[in-house]
Coordinates of C-alpha atoms and ligand atoms in Angstrom, one line a residue:
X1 CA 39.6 7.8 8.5
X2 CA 38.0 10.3 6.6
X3 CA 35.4 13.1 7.1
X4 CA 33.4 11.9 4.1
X5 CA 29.3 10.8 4.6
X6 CA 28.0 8.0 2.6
X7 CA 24.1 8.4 2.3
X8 CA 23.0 5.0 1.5
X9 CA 19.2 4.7 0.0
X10 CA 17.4 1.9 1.4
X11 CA 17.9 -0.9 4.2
X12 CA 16.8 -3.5 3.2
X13 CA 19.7 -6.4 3.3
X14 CA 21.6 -4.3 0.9
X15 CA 21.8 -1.6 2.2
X16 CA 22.4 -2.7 5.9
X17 CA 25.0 -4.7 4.9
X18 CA 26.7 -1.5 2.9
X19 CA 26.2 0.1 5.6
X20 CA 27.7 -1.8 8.5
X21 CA 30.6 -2.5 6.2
X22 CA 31.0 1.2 6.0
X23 CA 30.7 1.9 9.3
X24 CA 33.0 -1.0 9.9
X25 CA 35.9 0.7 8.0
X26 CA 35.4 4.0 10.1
X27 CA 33.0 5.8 7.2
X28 CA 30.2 7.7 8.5
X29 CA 27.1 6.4 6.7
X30 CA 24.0 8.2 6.9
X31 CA 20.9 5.1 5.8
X32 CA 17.5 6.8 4.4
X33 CA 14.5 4.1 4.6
X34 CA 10.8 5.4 4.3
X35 CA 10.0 2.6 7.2
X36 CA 11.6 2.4 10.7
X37 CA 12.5 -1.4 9.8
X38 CA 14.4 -3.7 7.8
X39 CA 12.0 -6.7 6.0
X40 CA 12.7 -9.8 5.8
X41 CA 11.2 -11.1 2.0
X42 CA 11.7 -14.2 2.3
X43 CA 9.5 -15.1 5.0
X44 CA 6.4 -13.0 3.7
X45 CA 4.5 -15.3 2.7
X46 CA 4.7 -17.1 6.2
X47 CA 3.3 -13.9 7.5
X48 CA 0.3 -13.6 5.0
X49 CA -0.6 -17.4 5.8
X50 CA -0.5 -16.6 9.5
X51 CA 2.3 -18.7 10.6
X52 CA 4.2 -15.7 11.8
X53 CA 3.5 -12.2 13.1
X54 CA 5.0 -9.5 10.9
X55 CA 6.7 -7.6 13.8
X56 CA 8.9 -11.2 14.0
X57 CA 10.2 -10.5 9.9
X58 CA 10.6 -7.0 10.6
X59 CA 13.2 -5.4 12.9
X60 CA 14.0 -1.8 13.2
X61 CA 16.8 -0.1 12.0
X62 CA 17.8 1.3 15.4
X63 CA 17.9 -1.9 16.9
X64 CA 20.2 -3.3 14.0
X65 CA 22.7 -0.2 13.8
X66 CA 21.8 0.2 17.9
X67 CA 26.2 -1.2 18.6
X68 CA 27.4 0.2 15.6
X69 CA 29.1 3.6 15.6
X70 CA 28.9 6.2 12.9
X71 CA 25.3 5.0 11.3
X72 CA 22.7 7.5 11.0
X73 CA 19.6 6.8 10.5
X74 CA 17.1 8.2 8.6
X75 CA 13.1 7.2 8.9
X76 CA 11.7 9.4 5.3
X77 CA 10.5 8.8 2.2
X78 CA 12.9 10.0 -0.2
X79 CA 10.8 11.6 -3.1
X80 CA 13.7 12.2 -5.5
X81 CA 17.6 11.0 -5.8
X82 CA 19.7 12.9 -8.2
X83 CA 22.9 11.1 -9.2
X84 CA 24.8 13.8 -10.3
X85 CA 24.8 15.4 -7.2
X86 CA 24.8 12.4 -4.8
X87 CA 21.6 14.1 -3.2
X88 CA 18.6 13.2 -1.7
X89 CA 15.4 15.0 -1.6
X90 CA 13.0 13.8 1.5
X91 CA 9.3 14.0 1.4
X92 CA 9.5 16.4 4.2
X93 CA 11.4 18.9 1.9
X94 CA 15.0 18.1 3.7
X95 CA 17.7 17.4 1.5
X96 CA 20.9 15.1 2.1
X97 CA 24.1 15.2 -0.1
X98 CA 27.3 12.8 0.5
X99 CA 30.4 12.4 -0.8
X100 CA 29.2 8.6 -2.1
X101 CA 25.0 7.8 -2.9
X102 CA 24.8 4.4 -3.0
X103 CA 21.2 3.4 -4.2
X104 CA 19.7 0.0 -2.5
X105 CA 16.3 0.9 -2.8
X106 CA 15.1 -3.0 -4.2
X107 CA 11.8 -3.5 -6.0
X108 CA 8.0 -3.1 -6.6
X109 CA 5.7 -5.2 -8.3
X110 CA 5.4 -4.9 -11.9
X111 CA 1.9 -5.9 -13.0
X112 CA 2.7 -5.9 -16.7
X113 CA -0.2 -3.5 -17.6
X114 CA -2.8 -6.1 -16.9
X115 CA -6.2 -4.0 -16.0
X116 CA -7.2 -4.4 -13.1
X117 CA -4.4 -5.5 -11.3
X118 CA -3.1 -3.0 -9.4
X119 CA -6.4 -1.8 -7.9
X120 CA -7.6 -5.8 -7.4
X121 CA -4.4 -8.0 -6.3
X122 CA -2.3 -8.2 -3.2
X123 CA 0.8 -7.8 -4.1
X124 CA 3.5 -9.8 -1.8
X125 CA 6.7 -7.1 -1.5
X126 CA 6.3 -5.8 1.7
X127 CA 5.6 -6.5 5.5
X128 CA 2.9 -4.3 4.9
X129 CA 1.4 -6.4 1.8
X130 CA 1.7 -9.5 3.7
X131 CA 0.1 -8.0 6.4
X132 CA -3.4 -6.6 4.6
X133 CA -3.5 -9.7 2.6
X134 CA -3.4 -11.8 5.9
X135 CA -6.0 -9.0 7.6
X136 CA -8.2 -10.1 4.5
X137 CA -8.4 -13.7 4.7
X138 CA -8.5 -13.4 8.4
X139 CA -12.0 -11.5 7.8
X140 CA -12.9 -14.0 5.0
X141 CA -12.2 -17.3 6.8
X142 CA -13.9 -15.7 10.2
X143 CA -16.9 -15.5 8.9
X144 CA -16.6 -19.3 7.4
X145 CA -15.4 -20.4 10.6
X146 CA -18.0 -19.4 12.7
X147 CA -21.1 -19.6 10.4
X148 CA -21.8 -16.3 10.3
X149 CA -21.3 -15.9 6.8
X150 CA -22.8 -17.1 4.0
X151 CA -21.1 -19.6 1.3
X152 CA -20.4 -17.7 -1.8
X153 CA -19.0 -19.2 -4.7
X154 CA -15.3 -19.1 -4.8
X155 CA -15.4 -16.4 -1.0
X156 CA -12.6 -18.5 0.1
X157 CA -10.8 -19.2 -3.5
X158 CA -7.3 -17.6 -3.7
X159 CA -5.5 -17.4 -7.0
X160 CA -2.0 -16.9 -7.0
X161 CA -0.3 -15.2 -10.3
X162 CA 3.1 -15.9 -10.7
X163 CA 4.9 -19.6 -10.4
X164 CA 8.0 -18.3 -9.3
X165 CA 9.5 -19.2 -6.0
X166 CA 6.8 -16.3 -4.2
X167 CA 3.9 -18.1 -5.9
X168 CA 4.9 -21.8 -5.4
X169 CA 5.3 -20.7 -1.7
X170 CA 2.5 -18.6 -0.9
X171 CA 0.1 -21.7 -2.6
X172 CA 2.1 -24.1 -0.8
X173 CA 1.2 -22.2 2.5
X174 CA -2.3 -21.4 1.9
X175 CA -3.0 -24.8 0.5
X176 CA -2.4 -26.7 3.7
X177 CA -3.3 -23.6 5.9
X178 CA -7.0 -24.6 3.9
X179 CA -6.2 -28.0 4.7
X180 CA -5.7 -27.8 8.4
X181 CA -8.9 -25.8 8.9
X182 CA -10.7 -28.0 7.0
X183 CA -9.3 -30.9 9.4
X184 CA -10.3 -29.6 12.7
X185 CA -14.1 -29.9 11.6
X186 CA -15.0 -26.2 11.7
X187 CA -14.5 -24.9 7.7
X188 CA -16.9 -27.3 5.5
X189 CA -15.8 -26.1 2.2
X190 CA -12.0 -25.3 2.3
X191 CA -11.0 -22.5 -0.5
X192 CA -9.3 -23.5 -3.2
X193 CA -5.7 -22.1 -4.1
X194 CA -5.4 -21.8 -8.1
X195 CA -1.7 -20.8 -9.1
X196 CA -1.9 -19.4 -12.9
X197 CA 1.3 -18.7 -14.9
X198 CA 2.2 -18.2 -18.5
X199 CA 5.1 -20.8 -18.6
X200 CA 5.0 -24.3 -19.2
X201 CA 6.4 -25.1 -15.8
X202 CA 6.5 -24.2 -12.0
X203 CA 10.3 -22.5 -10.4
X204 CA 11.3 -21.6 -13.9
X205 CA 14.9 -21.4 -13.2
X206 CA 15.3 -24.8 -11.8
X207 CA 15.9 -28.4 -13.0
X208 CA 13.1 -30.3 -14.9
X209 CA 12.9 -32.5 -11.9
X210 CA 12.2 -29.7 -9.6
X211 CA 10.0 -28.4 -12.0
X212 CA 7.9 -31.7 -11.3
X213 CA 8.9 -32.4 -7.4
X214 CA 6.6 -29.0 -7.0
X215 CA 3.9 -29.7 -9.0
X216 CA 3.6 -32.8 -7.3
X217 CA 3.8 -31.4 -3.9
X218 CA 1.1 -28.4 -4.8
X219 CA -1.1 -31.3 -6.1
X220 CA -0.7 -33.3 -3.5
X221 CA -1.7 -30.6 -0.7
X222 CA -4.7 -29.8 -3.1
X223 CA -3.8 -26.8 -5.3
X224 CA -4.8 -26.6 -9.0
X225 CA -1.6 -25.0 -11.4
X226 CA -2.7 -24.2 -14.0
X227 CA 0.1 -23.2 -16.6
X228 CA 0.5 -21.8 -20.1
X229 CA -2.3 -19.4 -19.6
X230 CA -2.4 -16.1 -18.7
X231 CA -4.2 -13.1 -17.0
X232 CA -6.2 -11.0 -18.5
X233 CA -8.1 -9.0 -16.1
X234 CA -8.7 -8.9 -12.4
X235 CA -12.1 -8.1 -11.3
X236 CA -13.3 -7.1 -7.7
X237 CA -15.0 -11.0 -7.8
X238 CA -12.8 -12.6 -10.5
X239 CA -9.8 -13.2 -12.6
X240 CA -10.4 -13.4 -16.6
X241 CA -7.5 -16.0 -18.0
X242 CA -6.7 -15.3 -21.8
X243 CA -8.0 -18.7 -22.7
X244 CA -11.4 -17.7 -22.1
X245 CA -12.3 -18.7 -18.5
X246 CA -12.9 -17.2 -15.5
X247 CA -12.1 -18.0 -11.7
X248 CA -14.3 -16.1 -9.2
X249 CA -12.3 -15.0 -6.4
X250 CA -12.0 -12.1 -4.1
X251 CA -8.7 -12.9 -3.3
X252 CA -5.9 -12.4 -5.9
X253 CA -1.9 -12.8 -5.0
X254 CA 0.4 -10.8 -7.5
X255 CA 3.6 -12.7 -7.4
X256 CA 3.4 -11.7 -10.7
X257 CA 6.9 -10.1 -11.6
X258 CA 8.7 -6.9 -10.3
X259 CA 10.5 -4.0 -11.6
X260 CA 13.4 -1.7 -9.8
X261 CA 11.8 0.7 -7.4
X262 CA 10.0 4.2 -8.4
X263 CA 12.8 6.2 -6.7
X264 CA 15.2 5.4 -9.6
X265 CA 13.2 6.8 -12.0
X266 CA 14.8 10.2 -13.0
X267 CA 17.2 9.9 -10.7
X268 CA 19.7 10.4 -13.6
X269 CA 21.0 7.4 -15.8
X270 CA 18.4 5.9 -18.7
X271 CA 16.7 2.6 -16.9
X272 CA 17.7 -0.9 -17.8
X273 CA 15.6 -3.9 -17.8
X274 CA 13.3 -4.3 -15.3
X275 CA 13.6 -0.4 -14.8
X276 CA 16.7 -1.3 -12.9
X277 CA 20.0 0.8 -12.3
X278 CA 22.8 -0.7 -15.0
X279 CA 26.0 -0.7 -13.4
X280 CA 29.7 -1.5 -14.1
X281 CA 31.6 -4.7 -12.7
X282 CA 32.3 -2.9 -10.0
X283 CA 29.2 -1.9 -9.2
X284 CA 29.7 1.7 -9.9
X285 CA 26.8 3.7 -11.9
X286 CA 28.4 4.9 -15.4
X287 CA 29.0 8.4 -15.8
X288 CA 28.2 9.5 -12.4
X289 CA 31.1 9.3 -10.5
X290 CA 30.8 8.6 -6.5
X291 CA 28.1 6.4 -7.2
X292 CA 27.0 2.8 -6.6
X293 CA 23.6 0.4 -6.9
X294 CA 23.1 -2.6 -5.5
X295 CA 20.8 -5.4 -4.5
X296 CA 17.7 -5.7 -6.4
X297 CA 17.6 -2.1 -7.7
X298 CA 20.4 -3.1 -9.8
X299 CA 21.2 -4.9 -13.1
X300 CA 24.5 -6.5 -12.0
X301 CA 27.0 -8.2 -14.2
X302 CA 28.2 -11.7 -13.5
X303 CA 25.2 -14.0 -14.3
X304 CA 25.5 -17.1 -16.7
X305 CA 26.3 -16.4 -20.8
X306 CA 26.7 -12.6 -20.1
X307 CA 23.0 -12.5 -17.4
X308 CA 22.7 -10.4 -14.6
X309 CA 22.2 -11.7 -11.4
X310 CA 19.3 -12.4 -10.3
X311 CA 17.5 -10.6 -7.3
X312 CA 18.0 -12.5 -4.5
X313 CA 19.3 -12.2 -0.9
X314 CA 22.7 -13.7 -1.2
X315 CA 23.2 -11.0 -4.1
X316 CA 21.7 -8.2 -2.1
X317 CA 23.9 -8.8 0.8
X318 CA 27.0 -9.1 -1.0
X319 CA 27.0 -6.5 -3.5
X320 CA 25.9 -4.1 -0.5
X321 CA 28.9 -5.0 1.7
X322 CA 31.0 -5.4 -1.7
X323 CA 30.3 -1.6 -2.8
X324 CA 31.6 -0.2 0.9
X325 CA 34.2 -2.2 -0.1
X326 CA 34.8 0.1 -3.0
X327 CA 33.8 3.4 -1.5
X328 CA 36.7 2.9 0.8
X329 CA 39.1 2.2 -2.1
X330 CA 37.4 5.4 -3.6
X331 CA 38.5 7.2 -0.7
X332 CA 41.8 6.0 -0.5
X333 CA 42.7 6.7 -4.3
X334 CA 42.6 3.0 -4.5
X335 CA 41.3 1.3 -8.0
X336 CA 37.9 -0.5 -6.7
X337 CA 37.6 -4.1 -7.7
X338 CA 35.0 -6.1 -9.8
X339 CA 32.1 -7.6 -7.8
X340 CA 32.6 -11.3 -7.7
X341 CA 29.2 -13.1 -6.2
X342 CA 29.7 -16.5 -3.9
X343 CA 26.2 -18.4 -5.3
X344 CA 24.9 -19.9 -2.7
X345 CA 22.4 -21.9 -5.1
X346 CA 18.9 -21.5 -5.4
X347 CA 16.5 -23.0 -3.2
X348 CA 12.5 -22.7 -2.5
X349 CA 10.1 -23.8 0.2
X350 CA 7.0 -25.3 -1.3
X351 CA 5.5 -26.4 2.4
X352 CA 6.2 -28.3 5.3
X353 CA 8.0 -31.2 4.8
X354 CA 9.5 -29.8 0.7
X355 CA 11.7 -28.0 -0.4
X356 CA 14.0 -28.0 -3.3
X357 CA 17.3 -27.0 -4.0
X358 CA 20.4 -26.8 -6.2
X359 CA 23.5 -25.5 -4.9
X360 CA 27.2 -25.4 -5.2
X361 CA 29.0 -25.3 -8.7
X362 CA 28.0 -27.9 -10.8
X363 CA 24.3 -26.9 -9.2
X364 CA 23.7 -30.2 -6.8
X365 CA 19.8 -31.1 -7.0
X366 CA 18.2 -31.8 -3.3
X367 CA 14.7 -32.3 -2.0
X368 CA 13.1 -32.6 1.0
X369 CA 14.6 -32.7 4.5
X370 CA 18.0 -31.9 2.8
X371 CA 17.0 -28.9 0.4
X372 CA 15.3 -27.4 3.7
X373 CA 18.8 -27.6 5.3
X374 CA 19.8 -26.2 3.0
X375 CA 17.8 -23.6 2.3
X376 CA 18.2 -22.7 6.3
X377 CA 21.6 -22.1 5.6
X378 CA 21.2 -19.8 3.2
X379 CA 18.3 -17.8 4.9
X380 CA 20.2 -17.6 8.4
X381 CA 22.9 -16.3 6.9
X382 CA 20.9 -14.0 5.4
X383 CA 19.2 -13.1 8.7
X384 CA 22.7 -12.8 10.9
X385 CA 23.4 -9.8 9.2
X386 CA 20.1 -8.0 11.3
X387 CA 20.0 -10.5 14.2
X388 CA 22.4 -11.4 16.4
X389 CA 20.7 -14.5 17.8
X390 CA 19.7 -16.9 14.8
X391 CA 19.5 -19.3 16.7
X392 CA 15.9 -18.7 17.6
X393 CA 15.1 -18.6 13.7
X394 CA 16.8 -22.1 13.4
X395 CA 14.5 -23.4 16.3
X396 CA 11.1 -21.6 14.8
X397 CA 11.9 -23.1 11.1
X398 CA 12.9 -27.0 11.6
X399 CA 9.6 -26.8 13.9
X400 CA 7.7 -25.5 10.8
X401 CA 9.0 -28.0 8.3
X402 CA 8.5 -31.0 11.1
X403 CA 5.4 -30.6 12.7
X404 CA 1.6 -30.8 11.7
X405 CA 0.4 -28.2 13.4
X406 CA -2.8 -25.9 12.0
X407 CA -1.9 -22.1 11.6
X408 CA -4.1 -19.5 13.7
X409 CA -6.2 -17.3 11.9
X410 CA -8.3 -16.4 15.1
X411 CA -8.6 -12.4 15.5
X412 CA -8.4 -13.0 19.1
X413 CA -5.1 -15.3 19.2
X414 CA -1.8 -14.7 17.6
X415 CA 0.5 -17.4 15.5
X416 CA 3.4 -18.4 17.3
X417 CA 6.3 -16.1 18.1
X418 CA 10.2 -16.5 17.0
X419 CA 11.8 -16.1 20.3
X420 CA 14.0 -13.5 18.4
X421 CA 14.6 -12.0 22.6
X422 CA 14.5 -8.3 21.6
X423 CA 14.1 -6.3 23.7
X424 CA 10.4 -4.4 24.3
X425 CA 11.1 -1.2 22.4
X426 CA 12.7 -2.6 19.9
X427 CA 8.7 -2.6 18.3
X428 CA 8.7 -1.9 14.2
X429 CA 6.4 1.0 13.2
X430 CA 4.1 -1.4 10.7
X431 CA 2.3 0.7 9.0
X432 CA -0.9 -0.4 6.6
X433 CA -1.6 3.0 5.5
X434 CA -2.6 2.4 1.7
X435 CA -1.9 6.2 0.9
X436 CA 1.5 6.2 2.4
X437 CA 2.3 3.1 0.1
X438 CA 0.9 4.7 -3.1
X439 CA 3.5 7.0 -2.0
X440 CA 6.4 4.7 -1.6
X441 CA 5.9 4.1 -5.0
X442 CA 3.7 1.1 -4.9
X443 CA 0.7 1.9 -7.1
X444 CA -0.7 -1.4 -6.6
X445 CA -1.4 -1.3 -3.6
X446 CA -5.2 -2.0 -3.3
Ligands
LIG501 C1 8.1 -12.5 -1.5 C2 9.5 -12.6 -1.7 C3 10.2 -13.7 -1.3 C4 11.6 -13.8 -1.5 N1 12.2 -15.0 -1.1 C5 13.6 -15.0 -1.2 C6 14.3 -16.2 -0.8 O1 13.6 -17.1 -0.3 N2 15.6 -16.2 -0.9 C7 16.3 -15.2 -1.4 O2 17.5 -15.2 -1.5 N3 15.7 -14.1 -1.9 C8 14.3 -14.0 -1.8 N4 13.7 -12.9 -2.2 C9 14.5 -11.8 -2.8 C10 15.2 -11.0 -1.7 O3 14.3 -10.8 -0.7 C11 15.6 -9.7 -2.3 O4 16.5 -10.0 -3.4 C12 16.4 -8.8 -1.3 O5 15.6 -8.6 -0.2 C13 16.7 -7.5 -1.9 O6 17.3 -6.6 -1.0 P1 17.5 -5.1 -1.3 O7 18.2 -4.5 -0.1 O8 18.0 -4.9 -2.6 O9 16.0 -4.5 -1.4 P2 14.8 -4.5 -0.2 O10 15.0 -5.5 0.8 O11 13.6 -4.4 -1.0 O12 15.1 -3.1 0.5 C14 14.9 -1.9 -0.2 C15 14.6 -0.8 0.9 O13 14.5 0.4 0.3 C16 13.5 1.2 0.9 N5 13.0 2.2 -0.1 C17 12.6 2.0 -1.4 N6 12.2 3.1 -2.0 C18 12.4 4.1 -1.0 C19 12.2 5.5 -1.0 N7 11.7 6.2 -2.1 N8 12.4 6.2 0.1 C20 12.9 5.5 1.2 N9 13.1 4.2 1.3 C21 12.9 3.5 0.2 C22 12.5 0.1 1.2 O14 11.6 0.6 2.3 C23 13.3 -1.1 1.6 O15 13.5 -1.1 3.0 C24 12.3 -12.7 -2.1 C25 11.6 -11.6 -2.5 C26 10.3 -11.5 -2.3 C27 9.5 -10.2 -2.7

């Protein structure tokens, strides 16, 4: 149709959506990501908790784009995006201009100024995160396991910051992950999971009765929440609360809050909040014409009383496929249309056997069994857009929720695999450099 390039920044599921829509529409996209892989967030925390490998949440972009005609893609860190010029600078000193930029580089962890943080917590963003934080307690509970360590106070403690869906899940997870060890005999003194948060109550966003349904479940599985208090400071062996006390730890999980990611900065417009892109209905960037941002890079309109959206998956995916949309009118010399989001709800897994959810219009409140349905819904649509065969997911997760089994943490053995079927090369490039993800513009990373 046209011998226009899109360069799209990031591919993640913004950005792979955009990009198959573009390519889908006969526009030749070239995708930049600094990894070889899409992630999928959602399922992080089931990856630090060793219930899945990361390779299974993180598929590479050759594989996805592997049918699709006209997508090149791009494995670099791009160090600098300038707007006005719809360019991209890579890390290895190439540069990439288009007719179009559209900017779907998502988030990092914002960790508020608290000292100590960044150098002491593992953040939760990232395959790569999920991956050194499971590394670590794998090394910690080892030792435990097999007596060749000696108890410490608080050696296995984990506190979690952050009582937003990432937190509730990741205590959920390590909660009864503790609790199965514990069962089979072999780890005496199971760690305790602490989730701290500044609010008054757990899933902020949800109903009251949610707010309670987790509590309950957190309780119930043995984790402490403790709410209205803050952090102070993170030490290498504790975390100072602003009410005075302290939790010895050596294992901190920032789910803390994030902020839009570092390659925005000076790319051009003045940041909105969250250090996010501000963009027009339309998704468009104002006064930089050719431009879009989307997913969780962006402030979009459209939320409740005048909000933005929140960042989530649903959002991601359909802004992404919704500014292709656009570019093609662009090309055309069509007039591009407003973004209007389908909300699919919000929904959060809190462990096997809970989950809570409120979808549709009027916001329908579920637990349990149903909420997980859900919630499966919602996340394998998510997923089709980078696998073909979700079928396999569907399979893996109702066998999660159902069954009581204990999660490996063995060095020697591996958690059970999604039978995703790809094929053997299609291997992501994990990589758990720290360096390279200081680079990416994750400071926090310890
Ligand atoms: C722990 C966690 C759990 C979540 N759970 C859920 C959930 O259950 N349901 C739900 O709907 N949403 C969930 N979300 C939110 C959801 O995952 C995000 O909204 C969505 O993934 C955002 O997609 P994106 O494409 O905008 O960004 P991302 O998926 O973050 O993709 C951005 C891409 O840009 C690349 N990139 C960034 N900077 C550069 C650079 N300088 N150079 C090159 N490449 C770069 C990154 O490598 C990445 O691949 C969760 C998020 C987190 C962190």
């Amino acid at each position: 149709m046209t011998s226009e390039r899109v360069l799209v920044l990031g591919g993640g599921l913004a950005g792979v959506a955009c990009a198959l829509q573009l390519a889908d529409e006969g526009v030749p996209v070239t995708l930049v990501d600094r990894n070889d892989y899409h992630q999928f967030q959602p399922l992080l925390y089931q990856v630090a908790s060793s219930q899945l490998p990361a390779e299974d949440i993180a598929r590479p972009h050759r594989t996805i784009f592997k049918e699709t005609e006209g997508v090149e893609v791009v494995t670099e860190r791009v160090a600098a995006a300038d707007l006005a010029g719809r360019m991209l600078t890579l890390a290895d000193g190439r540069r990439l201009e288009g007719s179009h930029l559209v900017m779907a580089a998502g988030s990092r962890p914002n960790f508020f100024h608290v000292p100590g943080a960044a150098e002491h917590t593992f953040p939760l963003y990232s395959v790569a995160d999920a991956e050194r934080l499971r590394l670590h307690l794998q090394g910690l509970l080892q030792g435990a396991l097999d007596g060749t360590a000696a108890p410490e106070p608080g050696a296995l403690d984990v506190v979690v910051v952050g009582g937003g869906p990432t937190g509730v899940e990741t205590t959920g997870a390590l909660s009864e992950l503790m609790r199965a060890l514990h069962a089979t005999g072999r780890l005496a003194e199971p760690g305790r999971i602490t989730l701290v948060d500044r609010g008054d109550a757990l899933l902020g966003p949800f109903s009251d009765k949610a707010h309670g349904y987790a509590h309950d479940r957190l309780t119930k599985v043995g984790a402490d929440i403790r709410l209205g208090v803050g952090v102070a400071a993170v030490h290498a062996d504790r975390v100072d609360l602003d009410d005075g006390t302290s939790l010895p730890t050596r294992t901190v999980v920032w789910g803390g809050g994030e902020s839009g990611a570092a390659v925005a900065e000076g790319a051009g417009p003045t940041l909105g909040r969250g250090g996010r892109i501000d963009v027009l209905p339309d998704l468009s960037i104002p006064d930089h014409p050719g431009t879009y941002a989307v997913g969780d890079v962006a402030n979009i309109p459209g939320g409740p009383d005048g909000a933005v959206l929140p960042q989530l998956g649903s959002v991601a995916q359909q802004s992404g496929a919704w500014a292709a949309r656009n570019v093609v009118h662009d090309l055309r010399g069509e007039p591009t249309e407003p973004f209007v989001y389908k909300d699919k709800g919000i929904m959060a897994m809190i462990g096997r056997n809970a989950a809570v959810a409120e979808v549709g219009k009027h916001r329908h409140e579920m637990e349990g069994p149903l909420a997980f349905a859900a919630w499966l819904g919602v996340h394998a649509m998510l997923l089709s857009g980078v696998h073909s065969k979700t079928d396999a997911f569907l399979t893996w997760a109702w066998d999660y929720f159902d069954r009581d089994h204990a999660a490996v943490v063995e060095a020697t053995t591996s958690p059970e695999r999604l039978a995703w079927a790809d094929h053997g090369d299609d291997i992501p490039h994990i990589s758990l450099d720290r360096t390279a993800a200081r680079d990416a513009g994750n400071p926090a990373t310890p």
